[in-house]
Amino acid sequence: MFFSEKIISKLLKLPTPFYYYDVDIFEMTIKKVIEASKNINGKIHYALKANHQNRLLGIVAKSGLGADCVSGGEIQKALENGISAESIVFAGVGKTDAEIEYAIKNKVFCLNVESIEELMVIDSIAQKMNDKVSIALRINPNVDAYTHKFITTGLEENKFGINASDLKDALEKLSNLKNVELIGIHFHIGSQITDLSVFKNLCLKINEILRFLEERRIEVNHINVGGGLGINYMYPDEHLFPDFEGYFNVFEKFLERRPNQQLHFELGRALVAQCGALICKVIFHKTSGKKHFLILDSGMNHLIRPALYEAYHKMENISKYNELNVMLYDVCGPICETTDYFGKNVLLPETQRGDYIAVRSAGAYGEVMASNYNLRGYPSVYFSDEI
Ligand code: LLP
């Protein structure tokens, strides 16, 4: 159970709005993913973009997971929290020269290259630094992730990766470069993927690419399949932990990897979403015709997912666990934007000004995407074992 009575009584004493992280749930999730990946001997890189709280990164480091970083700032954060450079993969469609230099200087494991131009730039920077850099080519496999169009990355129309049809060209260019070494191939087709057959389609595409490389006698020792495993936003308590076994089984079954090939995963949301909640307070309850609006002290400025992707987050009135009368509410934030709401027609116990509302499954892409819009400030943060 996410909220015990004891925890709720503590939360109700804290000033809102704040993110609350259950450290035990995070630790248990990490344990489960490690256990489930043993069979397939996969290396898991925690995607910092989902949540880069130092406290959580410390747990990631202690458990021996690597990191998936998409900026120099994320690499620095990972290193500061004890994640070793040789387990960091550096992805991102727009790495600046300074970031590339920083990654090379710090000897990260691998740079995932997203275009032929980037390949040339990395080579020339490495040459200037008199170094040789391990790279993986991020290939856009044109596989539909069947997720929200704003978080789909593996289709030709998306800006990410090298189009599979340009792979030949990229390999030719690569063969003339002296300061980069191709060690792997990388994919990431999207996020919040709940249909595992999507990953099967990815495997089949990767198999084709592996055959293509073999025909050209190009050996790669690393296959990075990215992240994207989704979570259950509807019923978080019943599904606190994703189906890691099912997920890894797909790769075990359908990916034709060679014995020398190490598999890598870049999971973010699946590891950190369910351990977090955004806790806010009802400032006003107002009606308009038949509609009841709850106006909270936090909104799209602190959790933008509903406004940006029309994402669903379960909500609970944690001040009114024993209230039996329920009503339908539109739950809104305080920001001057029409899309600033957390949910429409949400069934909640009869709610009043001052009640605390928990917005669940907010550990991933919640706090990291918060802004200071309308100058309302940033939310505070509390951890389950520190309150
Ligand atoms: N690897 C790469 C190259 C990525 O671009 C991403 C996420 C991940 C790994 C981690 O994906 P995950 O396992 O977390 O699905 N803000 C959006 C999600 C954006 C995902 C961006 N890339 C949301 O709130 O749904």
XYZ file of C-alpha atoms and ligand atoms in Angstrom:
412
model
C 0.000 0.000 0.000
C 1.429 3.366 -1.006
C -0.168 5.541 1.699
C -0.342 4.013 5.163
C -2.400 5.829 7.804
C 0.827 6.783 9.548
C 2.312 8.330 6.421
C -0.896 10.209 5.647
C -0.989 11.771 9.098
C 2.575 12.997 8.535
C 1.895 14.267 5.020
C -1.129 16.252 6.189
C 1.148 18.298 8.450
C 3.494 19.377 5.636
C 3.139 22.606 3.654
C 1.998 22.028 0.061
C 2.715 21.664 -2.797
C 5.412 19.011 -2.642
C 6.673 15.875 -4.310
C 6.700 12.868 -2.038
C 8.932 9.890 -2.802
C 8.601 6.488 -1.176
C 12.211 5.370 -0.938
C 11.324 1.751 -0.096
C 9.229 1.412 -3.225
C 12.049 2.831 -5.327
C 14.550 0.419 -3.767
C 12.198 -2.508 -4.266
C 11.638 -1.560 -7.905
C 15.387 -1.453 -8.506
C 15.822 -4.829 -6.808
C 13.068 -6.335 -8.937
C 14.466 -5.030 -12.210
C 17.931 -6.353 -11.367
C 16.519 -9.746 -10.414
C 14.388 -9.956 -13.565
C 17.274 -8.980 -15.856
C 19.641 -11.644 -14.511
C 18.509 -14.261 -17.009
C 19.211 -12.088 -19.964
C 22.349 -10.593 -18.424
C 21.281 -7.103 -19.456
C 22.979 -3.926 -18.324
C 20.433 -1.404 -17.092
C 21.101 2.314 -17.428
C 18.753 4.414 -15.332
C 17.406 7.279 -17.487
C 18.144 10.406 -15.457
C 15.741 12.447 -17.521
C 12.841 10.795 -15.675
C 14.026 11.955 -12.252
C 17.424 13.174 -11.095
C 16.900 13.530 -7.340
C 20.266 12.993 -5.635
C 18.715 10.726 -3.038
C 17.330 8.395 -5.706
C 20.514 8.520 -7.770
C 22.453 7.423 -4.688
C 20.302 4.288 -4.590
C 20.861 3.751 -8.314
C 24.629 4.031 -7.813
C 24.647 1.684 -4.822
C 22.733 -0.956 -6.703
C 25.296 -0.910 -9.507
C 23.018 0.311 -12.288
C 24.456 2.512 -14.990
C 23.010 5.790 -16.243
C 21.484 7.054 -19.447
C 22.236 10.777 -19.787
C 21.099 13.271 -22.399
C 23.133 16.324 -21.461
C 26.399 17.366 -19.880
C 24.387 18.365 -16.829
C 22.995 14.862 -16.474
C 26.450 13.307 -16.873
C 27.761 15.585 -14.135
C 24.831 14.720 -11.878
C 25.338 10.988 -12.419
C 29.065 11.243 -11.634
C 28.485 13.404 -8.555
C 26.139 10.750 -7.204
C 28.645 7.958 -7.587
C 27.528 6.383 -10.849
C 30.679 5.230 -12.593
C 31.674 6.829 -15.899
C 32.144 3.442 -17.536
C 28.451 2.694 -17.040
C 27.174 5.965 -18.519
C 25.698 6.125 -21.990
C 25.349 9.576 -23.505
C 22.411 9.983 -25.860
C 20.599 13.041 -27.141
C 19.773 14.463 -30.524
C 21.525 17.793 -29.853
C 24.836 17.341 -28.064
C 26.821 20.578 -28.030
C 30.579 20.603 -28.635
C 31.148 21.422 -24.969
C 29.024 18.449 -23.903
C 30.831 16.099 -26.267
C 34.185 17.304 -24.882
C 32.942 16.870 -21.339
C 31.787 13.312 -22.047
C 35.085 12.402 -23.670
C 37.123 13.973 -20.880
C 35.170 12.011 -18.306
C 35.530 8.772 -20.256
C 31.865 7.803 -20.382
C 31.215 4.324 -21.717
C 29.638 5.253 -25.024
C 28.166 8.120 -27.042
C 24.977 7.273 -28.902
C 25.238 9.090 -32.204
C 22.070 10.405 -33.801
C 23.209 11.744 -37.200
C 26.046 11.524 -39.700
C 26.958 15.151 -39.016
C 27.212 14.403 -35.287
C 29.493 11.473 -36.090
C 31.888 13.756 -37.959
C 31.807 16.362 -35.170
C 32.550 13.772 -32.461
C 35.446 12.440 -34.514
C 36.949 15.891 -35.004
C 36.580 16.811 -31.316
C 38.156 13.498 -30.277
C 40.972 14.108 -32.728
C 41.662 17.513 -31.172
C 41.680 15.881 -27.768
C 43.960 13.165 -29.077
C 41.523 10.511 -27.940
C 39.482 7.660 -29.393
C 35.801 7.510 -28.490
C 33.477 4.535 -28.287
C 30.237 5.184 -30.084
C 26.970 3.441 -30.880
C 24.830 4.425 -33.827
C 21.300 5.299 -32.822
C 19.211 3.865 -35.594
C 15.650 4.941 -36.212
C 14.005 1.581 -36.928
C 10.643 2.983 -38.092
C 8.752 0.864 -35.557
C 5.476 2.233 -34.212
C 5.406 2.304 -30.403
C 1.613 2.773 -30.294
C 1.914 5.357 -27.582
C 1.043 9.076 -27.454
C 2.355 10.839 -30.566
C 4.295 13.304 -28.421
C 6.395 10.504 -26.917
C 6.893 8.431 -30.061
C 10.510 8.535 -31.231
C 11.116 5.567 -33.533
C 9.240 6.600 -36.673
C 10.827 8.062 -39.783
C 8.948 11.315 -39.208
C 10.623 11.760 -35.783
C 13.842 13.742 -35.398
C 15.666 10.965 -33.544
C 18.368 8.616 -34.757
C 19.862 7.760 -38.123
C 17.319 6.558 -40.627
C 17.877 2.843 -41.332
C 18.205 3.657 -45.038
C 21.146 5.989 -44.235
C 22.976 3.302 -42.268
C 25.090 2.237 -45.234
C 26.205 5.813 -45.742
C 26.988 6.235 -42.043
C 29.078 3.046 -42.027
C 31.039 4.182 -45.050
C 31.813 7.505 -43.404
C 32.723 5.717 -40.206
C 35.257 3.482 -41.909
C 37.355 6.575 -42.675
C 37.229 8.051 -39.203
C 40.187 7.419 -36.903
C 39.004 8.807 -33.603
C 35.725 6.993 -33.147
C 35.201 3.296 -32.648
C 31.863 1.672 -33.385
C 31.022 -0.628 -30.482
C 27.269 -0.840 -30.684
C 23.878 0.009 -32.063
C 21.214 1.895 -30.178
C 17.439 2.208 -30.438
C 14.676 3.943 -28.530
C 11.241 3.944 -30.078
C 9.150 5.755 -27.494
C 7.914 5.932 -23.955
C 4.980 4.580 -21.910
C 4.791 1.466 -24.078
C 2.326 -0.963 -22.516
C 1.903 -3.388 -25.406
C 4.915 -5.700 -25.190
C 4.471 -6.852 -28.792
C 5.894 -3.445 -29.757
C 9.225 -4.591 -28.297
C 8.927 -7.815 -30.297
C 8.612 -5.698 -33.459
C 11.701 -3.793 -32.375
C 13.626 -7.066 -31.910
C 12.680 -8.235 -35.396
C 13.948 -4.961 -36.845
C 17.172 -5.208 -34.841
C 17.680 -8.756 -36.157
C 17.527 -7.405 -39.714
C 20.096 -4.758 -38.854
C 22.390 -7.291 -37.192
C 22.278 -9.396 -40.369
C 22.995 -6.297 -42.456
C 26.054 -5.564 -40.314
C 27.255 -9.151 -40.404
C 27.051 -9.214 -44.196
C 29.482 -6.314 -44.110
C 31.671 -8.010 -41.511
C 30.978 -5.289 -39.003
C 31.011 -6.566 -35.470
C 29.198 -4.789 -32.671
C 29.430 -6.023 -29.098
C 26.680 -3.877 -27.648
C 22.993 -3.683 -28.436
C 21.157 -0.927 -26.626
C 17.387 -1.238 -26.988
C 16.586 1.999 -25.124
C 13.801 2.360 -22.592
C 10.092 2.876 -22.913
C 8.497 0.236 -20.703
C 5.206 1.716 -19.501
C 3.490 1.685 -16.143
C -0.113 1.412 -14.975
C -1.382 4.938 -14.272
C -4.968 3.751 -13.726
C -4.351 1.327 -10.875
C -1.002 2.227 -9.289
C -1.612 0.342 -6.034
C -2.391 -2.908 -7.838
C 0.620 -2.421 -10.150
C 3.326 -0.732 -8.126
C 5.921 -2.731 -10.055
C 5.917 -3.176 -13.828
C 6.088 -6.602 -15.455
C 9.861 -6.658 -15.780
C 9.962 -10.434 -16.386
C 7.540 -10.179 -19.303
C 9.522 -7.283 -20.725
C 12.929 -8.979 -20.595
C 11.427 -12.258 -21.871
C 10.487 -10.564 -25.133
C 14.144 -9.712 -25.773
C 15.299 -13.140 -24.615
C 12.879 -14.790 -27.015
C 12.981 -12.619 -30.120
C 16.357 -10.911 -30.281
C 18.926 -12.982 -32.148
C 21.940 -11.675 -30.379
C 25.311 -13.325 -30.805
C 27.172 -14.740 -27.790
C 29.611 -11.807 -27.678
C 26.818 -9.246 -27.620
C 25.840 -7.464 -24.426
C 22.311 -6.088 -24.135
C 21.642 -2.650 -22.662
C 18.399 -1.082 -21.468
C 17.678 2.573 -20.672
C 14.697 2.499 -18.348
C 13.334 5.624 -16.722
C 9.609 5.731 -16.087
C 9.270 2.037 -15.215
C 11.787 2.457 -12.387
C 10.703 5.705 -10.797
C 7.116 6.671 -11.713
C 5.228 4.738 -9.055
C 7.376 5.776 -6.094
C 6.370 9.435 -6.421
C 3.262 11.523 -5.835
C 2.579 15.232 -6.080
C 0.738 16.404 -2.989
C -1.305 19.579 -3.330
C -3.990 21.430 -1.434
C -7.440 22.560 -2.531
C -7.467 26.346 -2.496
C -11.029 26.783 -3.728
C -14.063 24.734 -4.597
C -16.273 26.516 -7.077
C -19.249 25.633 -9.228
C -20.294 26.714 -12.706
C -23.677 25.367 -13.745
C -23.501 21.681 -12.953
C -19.730 21.631 -12.891
C -17.676 21.472 -9.749
C -14.125 22.745 -9.955
C -11.414 22.091 -7.433
C -8.646 24.657 -7.761
C -5.356 23.389 -6.359
C -2.193 25.164 -5.286
C -0.233 23.250 -7.934
C -0.843 22.537 -11.581
C 0.879 22.272 -14.935
C 3.746 24.316 -13.485
C 4.672 21.316 -11.316
C 3.243 18.377 -13.263
C 2.820 19.163 -16.931
C 1.944 15.669 -18.182
C -1.877 16.079 -18.234
C -1.630 19.473 -19.982
C 1.015 18.348 -22.454
C 0.009 14.777 -23.286
C -3.534 14.644 -21.891
C -2.024 12.072 -19.545
C -4.101 10.393 -16.861
C -2.922 10.452 -13.244
C -4.975 8.876 -10.506
C -5.984 11.320 -7.771
C -6.886 10.718 -4.146
C -8.216 13.025 -1.468
C -5.946 11.946 1.361
C -7.738 14.192 3.871
C -10.998 12.310 3.332
C -10.229 8.612 3.303
C -13.343 7.813 5.303
C -15.796 10.039 3.434
C -18.414 7.921 1.650
C -20.189 10.587 -0.415
C -18.525 11.008 -3.777
C -18.795 13.664 -6.471
C -17.435 14.452 -9.919
C -14.902 17.253 -10.080
C -12.716 18.951 -12.635
C -9.409 19.174 -10.802
C -7.499 22.255 -11.937
C -4.291 24.073 -11.206
C -3.882 27.769 -10.404
C -2.141 28.687 -13.683
C -3.667 31.083 -16.221
C -4.012 28.456 -18.952
C -7.093 26.521 -20.000
C -5.114 23.281 -20.256
C -4.038 23.610 -16.634
C -5.923 20.720 -15.119
C -4.979 17.347 -13.632
C -8.216 15.607 -14.537
C -11.773 16.162 -15.695
C -14.821 14.414 -14.235
C -12.739 12.867 -11.484
C -14.659 10.900 -8.886
C -13.546 12.005 -5.417
C -15.024 11.999 -1.933
C -16.831 15.253 -1.184
C -13.955 17.688 -1.079
C -13.460 21.024 0.627
C -11.043 23.922 0.705
C -7.932 22.843 2.572
C -8.127 19.136 1.649
C -4.939 17.453 0.458
C -5.002 15.834 -2.990
C -2.388 13.258 -3.989
C -1.623 12.984 -7.686
C -0.216 9.497 -8.102
C 2.466 7.947 -10.345
C 4.247 11.282 -10.580
C 7.800 10.100 -9.863
C 8.804 10.120 -13.540
C 8.725 13.241 -15.709
C 7.036 15.142 -12.889
C 9.439 17.176 -10.789
C 12.062 17.256 -13.578
C 9.615 19.030 -15.882
C 8.427 21.536 -13.268
C 8.736 25.230 -14.044
C 8.434 28.566 -12.326
C 5.628 29.665 -14.660
C 3.485 32.447 -13.213
C 6.272 32.817 -10.621
C 4.598 30.304 -8.356
C 7.904 28.773 -7.326
C 9.026 25.154 -7.398
C 7.472 22.388 -5.304
C 9.354 21.117 -2.250
C 10.413 17.506 -1.850
C 10.030 14.966 0.959
C 11.206 11.385 1.206
C 9.277 8.690 3.077
C 12.078 8.046 5.576
C 12.744 11.711 6.314
C 9.331 12.912 7.433
N 16.388 6.449 -23.793
C 16.134 7.490 -24.616
C 17.014 7.711 -25.758
C 15.036 8.330 -24.369
O 14.796 9.345 -25.183
C 14.204 8.072 -23.259
C 13.062 8.930 -22.961
C 14.514 6.981 -22.406
C 15.621 6.188 -22.726
C 13.712 6.631 -21.191
O 12.421 6.300 -21.537
P 11.407 5.689 -20.458
O 11.931 4.325 -20.032
O 11.344 6.617 -19.322
O 10.128 5.595 -21.205
N 8.113 13.435 -20.750
C 7.458 12.280 -21.337
C 8.429 11.156 -21.612
C 9.574 11.574 -22.494
C 10.555 10.457 -22.732
C 11.791 10.964 -23.374
N 12.770 9.961 -23.650
C 6.323 11.835 -20.406
O 6.112 12.462 -19.382
O 5.605 10.889 -20.715
